Amino acid sequence: MVFSDDSLTLHTDLYQINMMQVYFDQGIQDKRAVFEVYFRKEPFNNGYAVFAGLERVVRYLEQLRFSNSDLTYLRDLGYPEDFLTYLGNLELSLSLRSAREGDLVFANEPIMQVEGPLAQCQLVETAILNIVNYQTLIATKAARIRSVIEEAPLLEFGTRRAQEMDAAIWGTRAAVIGGADATSNVRAGKLFGIPVSGTHAHSLVQAYGNDYEAFKAYAATHKDCVFLVDTYDTLRIGLPAAIRVAKELGSQINFLGVRIDSGDMAYLSKKVRQQLDEAGFPEAKIYASNDLDETTILNLKMQKAKIDVWGVGTKLITAFDQPALGAVYKIVSIENAQGQMEDTIKLSNNAEKVSTPGKKQVWRITSRAKGKSEGDYITFWDKDLTEETSLEMFHPTYTYIRKTVRDFDAVPLLVEVFDQGQLVYELPELADIKAYARSKFDQLWDEYKRLLNPQDYPVDLARDVWENKMALIDQRRKEAFGEEYKK
């Protein structure tokens, strides 16, 4: 039987529903719990990530309720009626704290924190990770491309290669947060107020049989003209036809430039620039597309390619060289039998998978004199650093790596978004998020921003957080090994 798609609540993994049933059957579904979202390694071997996805998480949580069709489907799967009644009456009472969209975020620090009834915390894990993993990945990829092209326009051209419609829409928005200036996706432009940009395809030229007739027809319809000149031969057919139409129509059109989408981009762009200048069009821009990414663009710039506007599609919208961010969602504190919150830890034979227990805040430590980030400092939630005058920072693994910071500003990364189910955060406009992301990028030292072999950004634990982690590791190992632990 096929059911209507009338809610996002079942956009979750089956084991989340199974665990909710366990909690319900055991009467612990309303135990207070704290979960945190973080990733273990920056994507693309990068020195940072750009956080994105908060707006969609907010929209998802605002609509979180089980529809009648959801409950009917779960009934068909065999879930009992008392549990279904509980799900049907469920109302969001979670608190959510999050980094702001556009914030730079780093490995092994909380970028979202969910607190509330255990069963509700469990339910939202999959959707939150689905959203944050993808959008943060795309925003970071766009930021890498933006860092290479510097101030030149960056156009997002990836819709047709994205992993389906939702990925295209929200990926486009994430790309703008990371630095894209416009998109070819008209729906994304409509929904988010993103400037739209586009020329025409090779099929237009093929439909008319030659470049001149196609460009002339396009110019008869559109005032602003960028002609795609590489359908048959860029330098001998396409570009001369574009110049001819531009000269014939003169001020009747705005001849903005030409686009090249294949061939030796460095060589072609130089020759195209030469011909445009000689024809009297020095202001006409050269647009480039064709499976570009930050590495290809960097190489083209090193070859002195004469490209003014960059259209990046497949390798941006799909995060081509890294398909997943790998963010995880781990419980860090839970209510005990006495009604007190108790920290919890996940251990692993892989050191990087050992979680950091406790409800935490991340503080961005910025030098007042230099205006640059000195690192991120993780404290327990109730610690306030705003009045501190001196801070000892040390690497949580290699503890001999340490420094003392003075004359700094400490700004909390996690802000209140939902308070016990009530939205308390005003979502900013996309343009403001993009500007915010750029301001955060400017605060980062160049050593962390380079494409190859960036320096590791400091993410340090406060001493009491570190000591609590070590103590819980010892406690769990003693429970596992008993007397053998002492040997």
CSV table of N, CA and C in Angstrom, one decimal, residues 167-323:
chain,number,residue,atom,x,y,z
A,167,ALA,N,18.0,18.4,-3.1
A,167,ALA,CA,19.5,18.7,-3.0
A,167,ALA,C,19.8,19.9,-3.9
A,168,ALA,N,19.2,20.1,-5.0
A,168,ALA,CA,19.5,21.2,-5.9
A,168,ALA,C,19.0,22.5,-5.2
A,169,ILE,N,17.9,22.5,-4.6
A,169,ILE,CA,17.3,23.8,-4.0
A,169,ILE,C,18.2,24.2,-2.8
A,170,TRP,N,18.3,23.2,-1.8
A,170,TRP,CA,19.0,23.6,-0.6
A,170,TRP,C,20.5,23.6,-0.8
A,171,GLY,N,21.0,22.9,-1.8
A,171,GLY,CA,22.4,23.0,-2.1
A,171,GLY,C,22.8,24.3,-2.7
A,172,THR,N,21.9,24.9,-3.5
A,172,THR,CA,22.0,26.2,-4.0
A,172,THR,C,22.1,27.2,-2.9
A,173,ARG,N,21.2,27.1,-2.0
A,173,ARG,CA,21.2,28.1,-0.8
A,173,ARG,C,22.5,28.0,-0.1
A,174,ALA,N,23.0,26.7,0.2
A,174,ALA,CA,24.2,26.6,0.9
A,174,ALA,C,25.4,27.1,0.1
A,175,ALA,N,25.4,27.0,-1.2
A,175,ALA,CA,26.4,27.5,-2.0
A,175,ALA,C,26.5,29.0,-1.9
A,176,VAL,N,25.4,29.7,-1.8
A,176,VAL,CA,25.4,31.1,-1.6
A,176,VAL,C,26.0,31.5,-0.3
A,177,ILE,N,25.6,30.8,0.8
A,177,ILE,CA,26.2,31.0,2.1
A,177,ILE,C,27.8,30.9,2.0
A,178,GLY,N,28.2,30.0,1.2
A,178,GLY,CA,29.7,29.8,1.1
A,178,GLY,C,30.3,30.8,0.1
A,179,GLY,N,29.5,31.5,-0.7
A,179,GLY,CA,30.2,32.5,-1.5
A,179,GLY,C,29.7,32.7,-2.9
A,180,ALA,N,28.7,31.9,-3.4
A,180,ALA,CA,28.2,32.0,-4.7
A,180,ALA,C,27.4,33.3,-4.8
A,181,ASP,N,27.4,33.9,-6.0
A,181,ASP,CA,26.7,35.2,-6.2
A,181,ASP,C,25.3,35.0,-6.9
A,182,ALA,N,25.1,34.0,-7.6
A,182,ALA,CA,23.9,33.8,-8.4
A,182,ALA,C,23.8,32.3,-8.7
A,183,THR,N,22.6,32.0,-9.2
A,183,THR,CA,22.3,30.6,-9.5
A,183,THR,C,21.6,30.5,-10.8
A,184,SER,N,21.7,29.3,-11.5
A,184,SER,CA,20.9,29.1,-12.7
A,184,SER,C,19.5,28.6,-12.3
A,185,ASN,N,19.3,28.2,-11.0
A,185,ASN,CA,18.0,27.5,-10.6
A,185,ASN,C,17.0,28.6,-10.3
A,186,VAL,N,16.0,28.7,-11.2
A,186,VAL,CA,14.9,29.7,-11.1
A,186,VAL,C,14.1,29.5,-9.8
A,187,ARG,N,13.8,28.3,-9.4
A,187,ARG,CA,13.0,28.0,-8.2
A,187,ARG,C,13.8,28.5,-7.0
A,188,ALA,N,15.1,28.2,-6.9
A,188,ALA,CA,15.9,28.7,-5.8
A,188,ALA,C,15.9,30.2,-5.7
A,189,GLY,N,15.9,30.8,-6.9
A,189,GLY,CA,15.9,32.3,-6.9
A,189,GLY,C,14.6,32.8,-6.3
A,190,LYS,N,13.5,32.1,-6.7
A,190,LYS,CA,12.1,32.5,-6.2
A,190,LYS,C,12.0,32.3,-4.7
A,191,LEU,N,12.5,31.1,-4.2
A,191,LEU,CA,12.3,30.8,-2.8
A,191,LEU,C,13.2,31.6,-1.8
A,192,PHE,N,14.4,31.8,-2.3
A,192,PHE,CA,15.4,32.4,-1.4
A,192,PHE,C,15.9,33.8,-1.7
A,193,GLY,N,15.3,34.4,-2.8
A,193,GLY,CA,15.8,35.7,-3.2
A,193,GLY,C,17.2,35.7,-3.8
A,194,ILE,N,17.6,34.6,-4.4
A,194,ILE,CA,19.0,34.6,-4.9
A,194,ILE,C,18.9,35.1,-6.4
A,195,PRO,N,19.9,36.0,-6.7
A,195,PRO,CA,19.9,36.4,-8.1
A,195,PRO,C,20.1,35.2,-9.1
A,196,VAL,N,19.3,35.2,-10.2
A,196,VAL,CA,19.4,34.1,-11.2
A,196,VAL,C,20.2,34.6,-12.4
A,197,SER,N,20.9,33.6,-13.0
A,197,SER,CA,21.8,34.0,-14.1
A,197,SER,C,21.8,32.8,-15.1
A,198,GLY,N,21.8,33.1,-16.3
A,198,GLY,CA,21.8,32.0,-17.3
A,198,GLY,C,22.0,32.6,-18.7
A,199,THR,N,22.5,31.8,-19.6
A,199,THR,CA,22.7,32.2,-21.0
A,199,THR,C,21.7,31.3,-21.9
A,200,HIS,N,22.3,30.5,-22.7
A,200,HIS,CA,21.5,29.5,-23.4
A,200,HIS,C,22.4,28.3,-23.6
A,201,ALA,N,21.8,27.2,-24.1
A,201,ALA,CA,22.5,25.9,-24.3
A,201,ALA,C,23.0,25.8,-25.7
A,202,HIS,N,23.8,24.7,-26.0
A,202,HIS,CA,24.2,24.4,-27.3
A,202,HIS,C,23.0,24.0,-28.2
A,203,SER,N,22.0,23.5,-27.6
A,203,SER,CA,20.8,23.1,-28.4
A,203,SER,C,20.2,24.3,-29.1
A,204,LEU,N,20.3,25.5,-28.6
A,204,LEU,CA,19.7,26.6,-29.3
A,204,LEU,C,20.5,26.8,-30.6
A,205,VAL,N,21.8,26.7,-30.6
A,205,VAL,CA,22.6,26.9,-31.8
A,205,VAL,C,22.3,25.7,-32.8
A,206,GLN,N,22.2,24.5,-32.2
A,206,GLN,CA,21.9,23.4,-33.1
A,206,GLN,C,20.5,23.5,-33.7
A,207,ALA,N,19.6,24.1,-33.0
A,207,ALA,CA,18.2,24.2,-33.5
A,207,ALA,C,18.2,25.1,-34.7
A,208,TYR,N,19.0,26.1,-34.7
A,208,TYR,CA,19.1,27.1,-35.9
A,208,TYR,C,20.1,26.6,-36.9
A,209,GLY,N,21.0,25.7,-36.6
A,209,GLY,CA,21.9,25.2,-37.5
A,209,GLY,C,23.2,26.0,-37.6
A,210,ASN,N,23.3,27.2,-37.1
A,210,ASN,CA,24.5,28.0,-37.1
A,210,ASN,C,24.5,29.0,-36.0
A,211,ASP,N,25.7,29.4,-35.6
A,211,ASP,CA,25.8,30.4,-34.5
A,211,ASP,C,25.1,31.7,-34.8
A,212,TYR,N,25.4,32.2,-35.9
A,212,TYR,CA,24.9,33.6,-36.2
A,212,TYR,C,23.4,33.7,-36.1
A,213,GLU,N,22.7,32.8,-36.7
A,213,GLU,CA,21.2,32.8,-36.7
A,213,GLU,C,20.7,32.6,-35.3
A,214,ALA,N,21.3,31.7,-34.5
A,214,ALA,CA,20.9,31.5,-33.2
A,214,ALA,C,21.1,32.7,-32.3
A,215,PHE,N,22.3,33.3,-32.4
A,215,PHE,CA,22.6,34.5,-31.6
A,215,PHE,C,21.7,35.6,-31.9
A,216,LYS,N,21.4,35.8,-33.2
A,216,LYS,CA,20.5,36.9,-33.6
A,216,LYS,C,19.1,36.7,-33.1
A,217,ALA,N,18.6,35.4,-33.1
A,217,ALA,CA,17.3,35.1,-32.6
A,217,ALA,C,17.3,35.4,-31.1
A,218,TYR,N,18.3,35.0,-30.4
A,218,TYR,CA,18.4,35.2,-28.9
A,218,TYR,C,18.4,36.7,-28.6
A,219,ALA,N,19.1,37.4,-29.4
A,219,ALA,CA,19.2,38.9,-29.2
A,219,ALA,C,17.9,39.6,-29.5
A,220,ALA,N,17.1,39.0,-30.4
A,220,ALA,CA,15.8,39.6,-30.7
A,220,ALA,C,14.8,39.5,-29.5
A,221,THR,N,15.1,38.5,-28.6
A,221,THR,CA,14.3,38.3,-27.5
A,221,THR,C,14.8,38.8,-26.2
A,222,HIS,N,16.1,38.9,-26.0
A,222,HIS,CA,16.7,39.2,-24.8
A,222,HIS,C,17.6,40.5,-24.9
A,223,LYS,N,17.4,41.4,-24.1
A,223,LYS,CA,18.3,42.7,-24.1
A,223,LYS,C,19.7,42.4,-23.6
A,224,ASP,N,19.8,41.6,-22.5
A,224,ASP,CA,21.2,41.3,-22.0
A,224,ASP,C,21.6,40.0,-22.6
A,225,CYS,N,22.8,40.0,-23.3
A,225,CYS,CA,23.2,38.8,-24.1
A,225,CYS,C,24.6,38.3,-23.7
A,226,VAL,N,24.6,37.1,-23.4
A,226,VAL,CA,25.9,36.3,-23.2
A,226,VAL,C,25.7,35.1,-24.2
A,227,PHE,N,26.6,35.0,-25.2
A,227,PHE,CA,26.5,34.0,-26.2
A,227,PHE,C,27.4,32.8,-25.9
A,228,LEU,N,26.9,31.6,-26.0
A,228,LEU,CA,27.7,30.4,-25.9
A,228,LEU,C,28.4,30.1,-27.2
A,229,VAL,N,29.7,30.1,-27.3
A,229,VAL,CA,30.3,30.2,-28.6
A,229,VAL,C,31.1,28.9,-28.9
A,230,ASP,N,30.9,27.8,-28.2
A,230,ASP,CA,31.8,26.7,-28.5
A,230,ASP,C,31.0,25.5,-29.1
A,231,THR,N,29.8,25.7,-29.7
A,231,THR,CA,29.1,24.6,-30.2
A,231,THR,C,29.8,23.9,-31.4
A,232,TYR,N,30.4,24.6,-32.3
A,232,TYR,CA,31.0,24.0,-33.4
A,232,TYR,C,32.5,24.3,-33.4
A,233,ASP,N,32.9,25.6,-33.4
A,233,ASP,CA,34.3,26.0,-33.3
A,233,ASP,C,34.4,27.4,-32.6
A,234,THR,N,35.0,27.4,-31.5
A,234,THR,CA,34.9,28.6,-30.7
A,234,THR,C,35.5,29.8,-31.4
A,235,LEU,N,36.7,29.7,-31.9
A,235,LEU,CA,37.5,30.9,-32.4
A,235,LEU,C,37.1,31.2,-33.9
A,236,ARG,N,36.8,30.2,-34.7
A,236,ARG,CA,36.5,30.4,-36.1
A,236,ARG,C,35.1,30.6,-36.5
A,237,ILE,N,34.2,30.1,-35.6
A,237,ILE,CA,32.7,30.2,-35.9
A,237,ILE,C,32.0,30.9,-34.8
A,238,GLY,N,32.0,30.4,-33.6
A,238,GLY,CA,31.2,30.9,-32.5
A,238,GLY,C,31.5,32.4,-32.2
A,239,LEU,N,32.7,32.7,-31.9
A,239,LEU,CA,33.1,34.0,-31.4
A,239,LEU,C,32.9,35.0,-32.5
A,240,PRO,N,33.3,34.8,-33.8
A,240,PRO,CA,33.0,35.8,-34.9
A,240,PRO,C,31.5,36.0,-35.0
A,241,ALA,N,30.7,35.0,-34.9
A,241,ALA,CA,29.3,35.2,-35.0
A,241,ALA,C,28.8,36.1,-33.9
A,242,ALA,N,29.3,35.9,-32.7
A,242,ALA,CA,28.8,36.7,-31.5
A,242,ALA,C,29.2,38.2,-31.7
A,243,ILE,N,30.4,38.4,-32.2
A,243,ILE,CA,30.9,39.8,-32.5
A,243,ILE,C,30.1,40.4,-33.6
A,244,ARG,N,29.8,39.6,-34.6
A,244,ARG,CA,29.0,40.2,-35.7
A,244,ARG,C,27.6,40.6,-35.3
A,245,VAL,N,26.9,39.8,-34.5
A,245,VAL,CA,25.6,40.2,-33.9
A,245,VAL,C,25.7,41.4,-33.0
A,246,ALA,N,26.7,41.4,-32.2
A,246,ALA,CA,26.9,42.6,-31.3
A,246,ALA,C,27.1,43.9,-32.1
A,247,LYS,N,27.9,43.8,-33.1
A,247,LYS,CA,28.1,45.0,-33.9
A,247,LYS,C,26.9,45.4,-34.7
A,248,GLU,N,26.2,44.4,-35.3
A,248,GLU,CA,25.0,44.8,-36.1
A,248,GLU,C,23.9,45.4,-35.2
A,249,LEU,N,23.7,44.9,-34.0
A,249,LEU,CA,22.6,45.4,-33.1
A,249,LEU,C,23.0,46.6,-32.3
A,250,GLY,N,24.3,46.7,-32.0
A,250,GLY,CA,24.8,47.9,-31.3
A,250,GLY,C,24.1,48.1,-30.0
A,251,SER,N,23.6,49.3,-29.8
A,251,SER,CA,22.9,49.6,-28.5
A,251,SER,C,21.6,49.0,-28.3
A,252,GLN,N,21.1,48.3,-29.3
A,252,GLN,CA,19.8,47.6,-29.1
A,252,GLN,C,19.9,46.5,-28.1
A,253,ILE,N,21.1,46.0,-27.9
A,253,ILE,CA,21.3,44.9,-26.8
A,253,ILE,C,22.5,45.4,-25.9
A,254,ASN,N,22.5,44.7,-24.8
A,254,ASN,CA,23.7,44.8,-23.9
A,254,ASN,C,24.5,43.6,-24.1
A,255,PHE,N,25.6,43.7,-24.9
A,255,PHE,CA,26.5,42.6,-25.2
A,255,PHE,C,27.4,42.4,-23.9
A,256,LEU,N,27.0,41.5,-23.1
A,256,LEU,CA,27.7,41.3,-21.8
A,256,LEU,C,29.0,40.5,-22.0
A,257,GLY,N,28.9,39.5,-23.0
A,257,GLY,CA,30.1,38.7,-23.1
A,257,GLY,C,29.8,37.4,-23.8
A,258,VAL,N,30.7,36.5,-23.7
A,258,VAL,CA,30.6,35.1,-24.3
A,258,VAL,C,30.9,34.1,-23.2
A,259,ARG,N,30.4,32.9,-23.4
A,259,ARG,CA,30.7,31.8,-22.5
A,259,ARG,C,31.4,30.7,-23.3
A,260,ILE,N,32.4,30.1,-22.7
A,260,ILE,CA,33.0,28.9,-23.3
A,260,ILE,C,32.9,27.7,-22.3
A,261,ASP,N,32.6,26.6,-22.8
A,261,ASP,CA,32.2,25.4,-22.0
A,261,ASP,C,33.0,24.2,-22.4
A,262,SER,N,34.1,24.3,-23.1
A,262,SER,CA,34.8,23.1,-23.5
A,262,SER,C,36.2,23.6,-24.0
A,263,GLY,N,37.1,22.6,-24.3
A,263,GLY,CA,38.3,22.9,-24.9
A,263,GLY,C,39.4,23.3,-23.9
A,264,ASP,N,40.5,23.8,-24.4
A,264,ASP,CA,41.6,24.3,-23.6
A,264,ASP,C,41.2,25.7,-23.1
A,265,MET,N,40.7,25.8,-21.9
A,265,MET,CA,40.1,27.0,-21.4
A,265,MET,C,41.2,28.1,-21.2
A,266,ALA,N,42.4,27.8,-20.9
A,266,ALA,CA,43.4,28.8,-20.7
A,266,ALA,C,43.7,29.4,-22.1
A,267,TYR,N,44.0,28.6,-23.0
A,267,TYR,CA,44.3,29.0,-24.4
A,267,TYR,C,43.2,29.8,-25.0
A,268,LEU,N,42.0,29.2,-25.0
A,268,LEU,CA,40.8,29.8,-25.6
A,268,LEU,C,40.5,31.1,-25.0
A,269,SER,N,40.5,31.2,-23.7
A,269,SER,CA,40.2,32.5,-23.1
A,269,SER,C,41.1,33.6,-23.5
A,270,LYS,N,42.4,33.3,-23.6
A,270,LYS,CA,43.3,34.4,-24.1
A,270,LYS,C,43.0,34.8,-25.5
A,271,LYS,N,42.7,33.8,-26.4
A,271,LYS,CA,42.4,34.2,-27.8
A,271,LYS,C,41.1,34.9,-27.9
A,272,VAL,N,40.1,34.5,-27.1
A,272,VAL,CA,38.8,35.2,-27.1
A,272,VAL,C,39.0,36.6,-26.6
A,273,ARG,N,39.7,36.8,-25.5
A,273,ARG,CA,40.0,38.1,-25.0
A,273,ARG,C,40.6,39.0,-26.1
A,274,GLN,N,41.6,38.5,-26.8
A,274,GLN,CA,42.3,39.2,-27.8
A,274,GLN,C,41.3,39.6,-28.9
A,275,GLN,N,40.4,38.7,-29.4
A,275,GLN,CA,39.5,39.0,-30.5
A,275,GLN,C,38.4,40.0,-30.0
A,276,LEU,N,38.0,39.9,-28.8
A,276,LEU,CA,37.0,40.8,-28.3
A,276,LEU,C,37.5,42.2,-28.2
A,277,ASP,N,38.8,42.3,-27.7
A,277,ASP,CA,39.4,43.6,-27.6
A,277,ASP,C,39.6,44.3,-29.0
A,278,GLU,N,40.1,43.5,-29.9
A,278,GLU,CA,40.4,44.0,-31.3
A,278,GLU,C,39.1,44.4,-32.0
A,279,ALA,N,38.0,43.7,-31.6
A,279,ALA,CA,36.7,44.0,-32.2
A,279,ALA,C,36.0,45.3,-31.6
A,280,GLY,N,36.6,45.8,-30.5
A,280,GLY,CA,36.1,47.0,-29.9
A,280,GLY,C,35.2,46.7,-28.7
A,281,PHE,N,35.3,45.5,-28.1
A,281,PHE,CA,34.5,45.1,-26.9
A,281,PHE,C,35.4,44.8,-25.7
A,282,PRO,N,36.2,45.7,-25.3
A,282,PRO,CA,37.0,45.4,-24.1
A,282,PRO,C,36.2,45.2,-22.8
A,283,GLU,N,35.0,45.6,-22.7
A,283,GLU,CA,34.2,45.5,-21.5
A,283,GLU,C,33.4,44.2,-21.5
A,284,ALA,N,33.4,43.5,-22.6
A,284,ALA,CA,32.7,42.2,-22.7
A,284,ALA,C,33.4,41.2,-21.8
A,285,LYS,N,32.6,40.4,-21.0
A,285,LYS,CA,33.2,39.5,-20.1
A,285,LYS,C,33.3,38.1,-20.7
A,286,ILE,N,34.3,37.3,-20.3
A,286,ILE,CA,34.4,35.9,-20.6
A,286,ILE,C,33.9,35.0,-19.5
A,287,TYR,N,32.8,34.3,-19.8
A,287,TYR,CA,32.3,33.4,-18.8
A,287,TYR,C,32.8,32.0,-19.1
A,288,ALA,N,33.1,31.2,-18.0
A,288,ALA,CA,33.6,29.9,-18.2
A,288,ALA,C,32.8,28.9,-17.4
A,289,SER,N,32.6,27.7,-18.0
A,289,SER,CA,32.0,26.6,-17.2
A,289,SER,C,32.8,25.4,-17.6
A,290,ASN,N,32.2,24.2,-17.4
A,290,ASN,CA,32.9,22.9,-17.9
A,290,ASN,C,33.6,22.2,-16.7
A,291,ASP,N,32.8,21.6,-15.8
A,291,ASP,CA,33.4,20.8,-14.7
A,291,ASP,C,34.5,21.5,-13.9
A,292,LEU,N,34.2,22.7,-13.6
A,292,LEU,CA,35.2,23.5,-12.8
A,292,LEU,C,35.2,23.2,-11.3
A,293,ASP,N,36.3,23.3,-10.7
A,293,ASP,CA,36.3,23.3,-9.2
A,293,ASP,C,37.5,24.1,-8.8
A,294,GLU,N,37.8,24.2,-7.5
A,294,GLU,CA,38.8,25.1,-7.0
A,294,GLU,C,40.2,24.7,-7.5
A,295,THR,N,40.5,23.4,-7.7
A,295,THR,CA,41.8,23.0,-8.2
A,295,THR,C,41.9,23.4,-9.7
A,296,THR,N,40.9,23.2,-10.5
A,296,THR,CA,41.0,23.6,-11.9
A,296,THR,C,41.1,25.1,-12.1
A,297,ILE,N,40.3,25.8,-11.3
A,297,ILE,CA,40.3,27.2,-11.4
A,297,ILE,C,41.7,27.8,-11.0
A,298,LEU,N,42.2,27.2,-9.9
A,298,LEU,CA,43.6,27.6,-9.5
A,298,LEU,C,44.6,27.4,-10.6
A,299,ASN,N,44.5,26.3,-11.3
A,299,ASN,CA,45.5,26.0,-12.4
A,299,ASN,C,45.2,27.0,-13.5
A,300,LEU,N,44.0,27.3,-13.8
A,300,LEU,CA,43.7,28.2,-14.9
A,300,LEU,C,44.2,29.6,-14.6
A,301,LYS,N,44.1,30.0,-13.3
A,301,LYS,CA,44.6,31.3,-12.9
A,301,LYS,C,46.1,31.4,-13.0
A,302,MET,N,46.8,30.2,-12.7
A,302,MET,CA,48.2,30.2,-12.8
A,302,MET,C,48.7,30.3,-14.2
A,303,GLN,N,47.8,29.8,-15.1
A,303,GLN,CA,48.1,29.9,-16.6
A,303,GLN,C,47.7,31.3,-17.2
A,304,LYS,N,47.3,32.2,-16.3
A,304,LYS,CA,46.9,33.5,-16.7
A,304,LYS,C,45.7,33.5,-17.7
A,305,ALA,N,44.8,32.6,-17.4
A,305,ALA,CA,43.5,32.5,-18.2
A,305,ALA,C,42.8,33.8,-18.1
A,306,LYS,N,42.1,34.3,-19.2
A,306,LYS,CA,41.4,35.5,-19.2
A,306,LYS,C,39.9,35.3,-18.9
A,307,ILE,N,39.6,34.8,-17.8
A,307,ILE,CA,38.2,34.4,-17.4
A,307,ILE,C,37.7,35.4,-16.4
A,308,ASP,N,36.6,36.0,-16.6
A,308,ASP,CA,36.0,37.0,-15.7
A,308,ASP,C,35.0,36.5,-14.8
A,309,VAL,N,34.2,35.5,-15.2
A,309,VAL,CA,33.0,35.0,-14.5
A,309,VAL,C,33.1,33.5,-14.5
A,310,TRP,N,32.9,32.8,-13.3
A,310,TRP,CA,33.1,31.4,-13.2
A,310,TRP,C,31.7,30.7,-12.9
A,311,GLY,N,31.3,29.8,-13.8
A,311,GLY,CA,30.1,29.0,-13.6
A,311,GLY,C,30.5,27.6,-13.1
A,312,VAL,N,30.2,27.3,-11.9
A,312,VAL,CA,30.6,26.0,-11.3
A,312,VAL,C,29.3,25.2,-11.0
A,313,GLY,N,29.3,24.0,-11.6
A,313,GLY,CA,28.1,23.1,-11.4
A,313,GLY,C,28.3,21.8,-10.7
A,314,THR,N,28.6,20.8,-11.4
A,314,THR,CA,28.7,19.4,-10.9
A,314,THR,C,29.5,19.3,-9.6
A,315,LYS,N,30.7,19.8,-9.7
A,315,LYS,CA,31.7,19.6,-8.6
A,315,LYS,C,31.4,20.4,-7.4
A,316,LEU,N,30.5,21.4,-7.5
A,316,LEU,CA,30.1,22.2,-6.3
A,316,LEU,C,28.8,21.6,-5.7
A,317,ILE,N,27.8,21.4,-6.5
A,317,ILE,CA,26.5,20.9,-5.9
A,317,ILE,C,26.5,19.5,-5.4
A,318,THR,N,27.5,18.7,-5.9
A,318,THR,CA,27.6,17.3,-5.5
A,318,THR,C,28.7,17.1,-4.5
A,319,ALA,N,29.5,18.2,-4.2
A,319,ALA,CA,30.7,18.0,-3.3
A,319,ALA,C,31.5,16.9,-3.9
A,320,PHE,N,31.9,17.0,-5.1
A,320,PHE,CA,32.3,15.9,-6.0
A,320,PHE,C,33.4,15.0,-5.3
A,321,ASP,N,34.4,15.7,-4.7
A,321,ASP,CA,35.5,14.9,-4.2
A,321,ASP,C,35.4,14.5,-2.7
A,322,GLN,N,34.2,14.7,-2.1
A,322,GLN,CA,33.9,14.2,-0.8
A,322,GLN,C,32.4,14.1,-0.6
A,323,PRO,N,31.9,12.9,-0.7
A,323,PRO,CA,30.4,12.8,-0.8
A,323,PRO,C,29.7,13.0,0.5
